Short mmCIF file of C-alpha atoms and ligand atoms in Angstrom, two decimals:
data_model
loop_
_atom_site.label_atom_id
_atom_site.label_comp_id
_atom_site.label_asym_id
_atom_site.label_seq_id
_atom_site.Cartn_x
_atom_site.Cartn_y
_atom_site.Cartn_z
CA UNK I 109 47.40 76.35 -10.40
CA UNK I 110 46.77 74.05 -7.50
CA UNK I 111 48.59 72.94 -4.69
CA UNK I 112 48.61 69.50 -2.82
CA UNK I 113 50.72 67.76 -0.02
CA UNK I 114 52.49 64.42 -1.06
CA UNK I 115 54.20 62.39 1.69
CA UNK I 116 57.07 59.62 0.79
CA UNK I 117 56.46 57.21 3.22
CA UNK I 118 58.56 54.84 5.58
CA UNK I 119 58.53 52.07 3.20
CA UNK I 120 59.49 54.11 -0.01
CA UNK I 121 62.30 56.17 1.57
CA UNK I 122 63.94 53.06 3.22
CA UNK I 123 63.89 51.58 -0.26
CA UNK I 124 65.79 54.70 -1.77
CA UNK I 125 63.44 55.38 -4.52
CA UNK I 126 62.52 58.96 -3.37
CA UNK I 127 64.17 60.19 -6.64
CA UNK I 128 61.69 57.79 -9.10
CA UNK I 129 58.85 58.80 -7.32
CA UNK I 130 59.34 62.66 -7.49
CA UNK I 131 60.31 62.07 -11.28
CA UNK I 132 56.69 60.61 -11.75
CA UNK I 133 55.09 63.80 -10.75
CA UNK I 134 57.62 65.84 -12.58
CA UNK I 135 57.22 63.87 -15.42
CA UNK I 136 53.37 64.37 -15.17
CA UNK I 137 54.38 68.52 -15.23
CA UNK I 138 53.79 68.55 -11.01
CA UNK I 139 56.87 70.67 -9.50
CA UNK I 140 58.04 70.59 -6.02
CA UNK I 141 57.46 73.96 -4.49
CA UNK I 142 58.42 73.01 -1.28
CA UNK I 143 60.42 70.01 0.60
CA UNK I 144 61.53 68.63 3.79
CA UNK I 145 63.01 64.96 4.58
CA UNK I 146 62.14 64.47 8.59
CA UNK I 147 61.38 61.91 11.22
CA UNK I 148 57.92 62.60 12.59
CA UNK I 149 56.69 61.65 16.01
CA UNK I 150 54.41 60.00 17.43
CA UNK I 151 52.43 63.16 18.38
CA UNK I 152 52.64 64.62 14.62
CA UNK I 153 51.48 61.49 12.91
CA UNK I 154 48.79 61.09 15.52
CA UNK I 155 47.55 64.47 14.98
CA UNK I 156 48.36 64.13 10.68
CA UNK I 157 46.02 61.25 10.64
CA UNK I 158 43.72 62.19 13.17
CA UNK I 159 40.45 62.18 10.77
CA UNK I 160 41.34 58.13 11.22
CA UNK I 161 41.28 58.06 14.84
CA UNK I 162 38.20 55.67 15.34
CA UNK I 163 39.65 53.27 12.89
CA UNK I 164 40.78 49.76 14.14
CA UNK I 165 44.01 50.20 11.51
CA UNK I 166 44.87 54.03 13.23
CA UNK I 167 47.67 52.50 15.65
CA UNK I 168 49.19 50.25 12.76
CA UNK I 169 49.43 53.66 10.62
CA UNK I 170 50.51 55.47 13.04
CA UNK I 171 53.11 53.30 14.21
CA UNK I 172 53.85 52.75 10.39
CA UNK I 173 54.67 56.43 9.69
CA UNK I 174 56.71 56.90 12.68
CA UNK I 175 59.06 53.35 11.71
CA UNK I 176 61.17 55.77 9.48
CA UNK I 177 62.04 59.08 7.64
CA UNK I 178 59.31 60.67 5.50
CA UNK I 179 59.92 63.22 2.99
CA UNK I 180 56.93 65.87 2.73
CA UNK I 181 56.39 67.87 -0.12
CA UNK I 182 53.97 70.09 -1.77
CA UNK I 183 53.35 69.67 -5.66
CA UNK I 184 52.03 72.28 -7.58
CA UNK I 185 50.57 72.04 -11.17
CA UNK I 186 47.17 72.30 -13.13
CA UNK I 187 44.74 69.95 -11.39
CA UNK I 188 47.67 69.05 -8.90
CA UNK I 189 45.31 67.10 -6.36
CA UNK I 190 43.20 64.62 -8.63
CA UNK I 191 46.85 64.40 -10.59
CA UNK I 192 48.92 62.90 -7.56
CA UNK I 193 46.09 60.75 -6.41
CA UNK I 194 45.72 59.17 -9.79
CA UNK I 195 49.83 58.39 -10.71
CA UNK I 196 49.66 57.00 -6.74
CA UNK I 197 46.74 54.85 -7.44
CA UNK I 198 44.82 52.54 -5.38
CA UNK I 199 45.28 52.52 -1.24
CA UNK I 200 45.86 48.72 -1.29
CA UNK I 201 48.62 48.43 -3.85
CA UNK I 202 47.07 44.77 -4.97
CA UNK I 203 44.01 47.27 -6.43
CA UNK I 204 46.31 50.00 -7.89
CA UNK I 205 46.58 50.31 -11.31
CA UNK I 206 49.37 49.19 -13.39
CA UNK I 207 52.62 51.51 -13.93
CA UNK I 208 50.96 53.63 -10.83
CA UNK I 209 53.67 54.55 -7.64
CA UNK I 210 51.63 51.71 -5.25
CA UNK I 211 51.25 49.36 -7.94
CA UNK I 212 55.49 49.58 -8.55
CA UNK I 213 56.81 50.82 -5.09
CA UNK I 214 53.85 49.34 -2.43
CA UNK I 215 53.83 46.70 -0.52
CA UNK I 216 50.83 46.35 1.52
CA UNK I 217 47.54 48.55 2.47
CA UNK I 218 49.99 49.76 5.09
CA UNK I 219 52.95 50.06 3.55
CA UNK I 220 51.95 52.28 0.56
CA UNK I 221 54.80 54.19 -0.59
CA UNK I 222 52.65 57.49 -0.91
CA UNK I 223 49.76 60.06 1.03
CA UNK I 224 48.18 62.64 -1.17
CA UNK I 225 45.79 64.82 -0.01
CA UNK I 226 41.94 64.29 -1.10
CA UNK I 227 40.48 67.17 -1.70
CA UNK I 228 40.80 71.01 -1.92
CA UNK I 229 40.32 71.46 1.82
CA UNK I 230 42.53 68.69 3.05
CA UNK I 231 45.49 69.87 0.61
CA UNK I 232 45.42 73.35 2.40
CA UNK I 233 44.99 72.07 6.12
CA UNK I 234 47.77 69.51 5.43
CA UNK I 235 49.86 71.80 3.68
CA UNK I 236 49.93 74.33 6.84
CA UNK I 237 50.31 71.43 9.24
CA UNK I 238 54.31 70.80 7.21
CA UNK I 239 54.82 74.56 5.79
CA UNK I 240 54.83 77.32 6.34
CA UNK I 241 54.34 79.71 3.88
CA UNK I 242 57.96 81.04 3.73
CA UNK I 243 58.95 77.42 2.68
CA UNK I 244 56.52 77.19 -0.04
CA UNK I 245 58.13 78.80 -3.37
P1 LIG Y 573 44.78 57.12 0.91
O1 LIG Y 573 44.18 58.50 0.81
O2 LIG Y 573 44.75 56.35 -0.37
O3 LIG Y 573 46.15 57.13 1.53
O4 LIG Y 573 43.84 56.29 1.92
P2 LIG Y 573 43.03 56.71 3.23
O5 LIG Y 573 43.09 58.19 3.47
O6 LIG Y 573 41.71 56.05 3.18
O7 LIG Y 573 43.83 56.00 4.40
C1 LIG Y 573 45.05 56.54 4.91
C2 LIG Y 573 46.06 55.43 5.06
O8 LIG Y 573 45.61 54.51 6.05
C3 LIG Y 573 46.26 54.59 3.80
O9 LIG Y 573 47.20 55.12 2.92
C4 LIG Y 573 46.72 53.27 4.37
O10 LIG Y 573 48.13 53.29 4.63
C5 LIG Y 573 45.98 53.19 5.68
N1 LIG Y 573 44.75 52.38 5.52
C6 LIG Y 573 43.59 52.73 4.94
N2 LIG Y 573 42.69 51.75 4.96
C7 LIG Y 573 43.28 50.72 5.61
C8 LIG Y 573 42.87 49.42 5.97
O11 LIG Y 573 41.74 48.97 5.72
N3 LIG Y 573 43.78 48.66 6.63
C9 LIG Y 573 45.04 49.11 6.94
N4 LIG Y 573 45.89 48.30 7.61
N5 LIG Y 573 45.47 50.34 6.61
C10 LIG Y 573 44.62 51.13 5.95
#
């Protein structure tokens, strides 16, 4: 079993379709093992995205992720990371592959509905950074 962090972003929660995206991943036999719906800050996005500091689009996403509620979770399931990264699909939601979250919920390379961790390491650090391990059942 593997874990991974998923994050509902801005865009998707403002359009109410928190509940179809967590049935994709349930659907795909991910389960929510932990949960939170919160408001981060400026200081918390900074430091969640911080591996994008030198980027010129790092303000933009920061500023994106702080515009609104996020809902955090961490899915669970047999191959949990590459699974979430491939019903999200592309980063740029014109790239993302038919019936994926981005290609039905996205709007724009910023506005992309969805974070999933990348990669074994980045699922646990990102994990801790929401949960801790109390929350995570
Ligand atoms: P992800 O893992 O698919 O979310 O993509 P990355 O980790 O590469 O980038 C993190 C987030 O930064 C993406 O989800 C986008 O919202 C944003 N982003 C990445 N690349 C670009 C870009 O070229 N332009 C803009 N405006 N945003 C970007």
């Amino acid at each position: 079993m593997e874990q991974t962090l998923s994050i509902i972003k801005p865009d998707a929660v403002a359009k109410n379709v928190v509940g179809r995206i967590i049935t994709r991943f349930e659907d795909a036999g991910l389960c929510v093992v932990a949960m939170r719906r919160m408001q981060l800050s400026e200081k918390d996005a900074g430091e969640f995205y911080a591996v994008h500091r030198a980027r010129p689009f790092y303000k933009d996403l920061v500023s994106f992720m702080i515009s609104g509620p996020v809902v955090v979770m961490v899915l669970q399931g047999a191959g949990a990371i590459a699974k979430n990264r491939e019903l999200m699909g592309a980063t740029n939601p014109r790239d993302a592959a038919p019936g994926t979250i981005r290609a039905d919920f996205a709007d724009s390379i910023d506005a992309n509905a969805v974070h999933g961790s990348d990669g074994p390491e980045t699922a646990a650090q990102e994990i801790a950074f929401f949960f801790p391990r109390r929350e995570i059942n």
